Coordinates of C-alpha atoms in Angstrom, one line a residue:
X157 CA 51.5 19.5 34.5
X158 CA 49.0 22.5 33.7
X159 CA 47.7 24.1 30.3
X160 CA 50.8 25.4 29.3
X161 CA 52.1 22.3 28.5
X162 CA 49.6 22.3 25.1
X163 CA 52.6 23.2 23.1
X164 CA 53.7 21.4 19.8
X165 CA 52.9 18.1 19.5
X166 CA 53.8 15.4 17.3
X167 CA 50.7 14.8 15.6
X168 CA 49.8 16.3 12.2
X169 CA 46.7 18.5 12.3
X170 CA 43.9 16.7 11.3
X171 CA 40.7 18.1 9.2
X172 CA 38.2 18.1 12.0
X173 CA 34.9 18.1 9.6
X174 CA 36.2 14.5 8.4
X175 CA 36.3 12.9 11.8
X176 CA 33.1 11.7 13.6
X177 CA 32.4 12.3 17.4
X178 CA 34.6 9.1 18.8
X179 CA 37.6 10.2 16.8
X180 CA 37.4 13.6 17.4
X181 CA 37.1 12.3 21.0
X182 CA 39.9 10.0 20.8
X183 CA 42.2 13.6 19.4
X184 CA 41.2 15.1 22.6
X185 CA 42.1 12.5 24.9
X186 CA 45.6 11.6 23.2
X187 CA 46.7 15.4 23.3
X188 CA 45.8 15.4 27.0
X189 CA 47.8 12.5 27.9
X190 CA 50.9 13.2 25.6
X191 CA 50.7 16.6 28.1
X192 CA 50.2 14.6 31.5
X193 CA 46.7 16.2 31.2
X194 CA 42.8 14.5 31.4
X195 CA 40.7 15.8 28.8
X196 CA 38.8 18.0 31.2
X197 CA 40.9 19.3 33.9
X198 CA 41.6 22.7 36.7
X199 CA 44.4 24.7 37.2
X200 CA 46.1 25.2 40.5
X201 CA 45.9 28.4 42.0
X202 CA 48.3 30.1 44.6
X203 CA 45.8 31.0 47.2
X204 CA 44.0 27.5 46.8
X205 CA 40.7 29.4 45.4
X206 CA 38.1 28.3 42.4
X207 CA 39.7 27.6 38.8
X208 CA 37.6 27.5 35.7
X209 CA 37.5 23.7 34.7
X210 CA 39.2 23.5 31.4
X211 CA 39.0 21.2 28.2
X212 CA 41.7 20.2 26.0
X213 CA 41.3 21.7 22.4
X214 CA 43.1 19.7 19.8
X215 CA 45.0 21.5 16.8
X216 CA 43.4 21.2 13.6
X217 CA 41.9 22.7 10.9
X218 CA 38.0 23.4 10.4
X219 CA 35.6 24.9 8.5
X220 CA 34.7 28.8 10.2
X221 CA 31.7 30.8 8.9
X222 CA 28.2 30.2 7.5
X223 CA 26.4 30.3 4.4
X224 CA 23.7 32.4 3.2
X225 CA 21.0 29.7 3.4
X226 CA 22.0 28.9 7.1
X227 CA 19.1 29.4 9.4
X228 CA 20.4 32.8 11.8
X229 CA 23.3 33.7 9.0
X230 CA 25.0 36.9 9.5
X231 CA 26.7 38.8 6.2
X232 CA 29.6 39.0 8.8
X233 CA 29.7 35.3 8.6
X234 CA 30.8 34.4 5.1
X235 CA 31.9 33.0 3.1
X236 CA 32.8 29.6 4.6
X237 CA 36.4 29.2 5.1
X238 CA 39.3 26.8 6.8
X239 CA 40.5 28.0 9.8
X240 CA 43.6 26.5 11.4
X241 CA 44.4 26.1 14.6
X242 CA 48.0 25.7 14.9
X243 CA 48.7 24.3 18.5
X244 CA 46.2 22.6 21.2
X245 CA 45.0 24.7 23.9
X246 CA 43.1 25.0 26.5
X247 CA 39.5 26.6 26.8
X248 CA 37.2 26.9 29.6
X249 CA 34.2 24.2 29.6
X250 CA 31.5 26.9 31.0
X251 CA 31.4 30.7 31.5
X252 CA 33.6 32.2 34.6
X253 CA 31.1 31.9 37.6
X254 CA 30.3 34.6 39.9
X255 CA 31.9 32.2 42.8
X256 CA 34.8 32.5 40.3
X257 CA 35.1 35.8 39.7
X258 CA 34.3 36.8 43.3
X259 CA 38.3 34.9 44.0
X260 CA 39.1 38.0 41.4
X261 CA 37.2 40.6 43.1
X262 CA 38.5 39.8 46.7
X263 CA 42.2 39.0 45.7
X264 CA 42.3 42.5 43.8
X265 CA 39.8 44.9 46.1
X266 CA 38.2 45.7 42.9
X267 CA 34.9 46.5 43.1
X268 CA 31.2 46.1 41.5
X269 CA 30.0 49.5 40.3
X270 CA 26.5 49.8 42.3
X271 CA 24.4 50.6 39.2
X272 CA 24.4 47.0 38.5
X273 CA 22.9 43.8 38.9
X274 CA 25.1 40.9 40.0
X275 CA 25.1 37.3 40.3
X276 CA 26.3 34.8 42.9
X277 CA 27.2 31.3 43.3
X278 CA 27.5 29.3 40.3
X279 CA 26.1 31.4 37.9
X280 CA 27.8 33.4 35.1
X281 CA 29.2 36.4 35.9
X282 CA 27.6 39.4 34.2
X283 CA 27.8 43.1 33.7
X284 CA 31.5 43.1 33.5
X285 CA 33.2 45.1 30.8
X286 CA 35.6 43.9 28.3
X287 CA 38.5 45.5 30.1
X288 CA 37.4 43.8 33.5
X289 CA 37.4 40.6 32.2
X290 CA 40.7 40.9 30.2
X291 CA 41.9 42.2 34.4
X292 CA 40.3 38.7 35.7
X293 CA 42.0 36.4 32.7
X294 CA 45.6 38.6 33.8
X295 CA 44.7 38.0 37.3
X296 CA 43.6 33.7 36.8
X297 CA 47.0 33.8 35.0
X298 CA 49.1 35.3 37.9
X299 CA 47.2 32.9 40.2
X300 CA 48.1 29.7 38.2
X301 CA 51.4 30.3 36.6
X302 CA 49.8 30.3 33.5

């Protein structure tokens, strides 16, 4: 079973602020298993290369924003409000690596501009525009059926 499988589940949405760590924990892990998922798992792509490990994200609803007396607030931050998320998903546990995003560049002939500084390995990818990493999540997709 993979990610798209986080579809409608029987379980209402819970109010995530009300739950402590083990319960929210507990969320997590029955979601993945009523899916045939761990908590924390990786897709399988086509050409056997690197997949971003993923987490299980319950649905729910939470509080989104910050208030004015919050240490770092932004005005584009307020006011506090619930948020809903509506069905679980999956999200990736770190940022796309450059090992990662080198499967992307190789797969696609698609190439580093040569004004920029790059990174290898398991480090985060940078200096890619928001366009190149919308190609990469279209490209992961193709690659995993996803």
């Amino acid at each position: 079973m993979t990610r798209s499988n986080l579809s409608s589940s029987n379980v209402s949405l819970p109010f995530v602020p009300e739950l402590d760590e083990p319960a929210r924990r507990a969320l997590q892990a029955e979601i993945a298993a009523a899916h045939e998922l761990e908590v924390r798992f990786r897709d399988t792509a086509s050409g056997g290369g690197a997949t971003p490990l993923l987490t299980v994200i319950p649905a729910g609803v939470f509080e989104m924003g910050s208030t004015e007396q919050e240490f770092g607030h932004r005005p584009s931050e307020g006011p506090v409000h619930y948020q809903q998320i509506a069905e679980p998903f999956a999200l990736g546990v770190y940022p796309v690596t450059a090992e990662e995003f080198a499967e992307f560049t190789r797969a696609t002939d698609w190439r580093w501009r040569s004004d920029l500084i790059t990174t290898q390995g398991r480090h985060p990818v940078i200096n890619i525009r928001h366009g190149e990493a919308e190609a990469y999540c279209e490209w992961l997709s193709e690659q995993t059926g996803q």
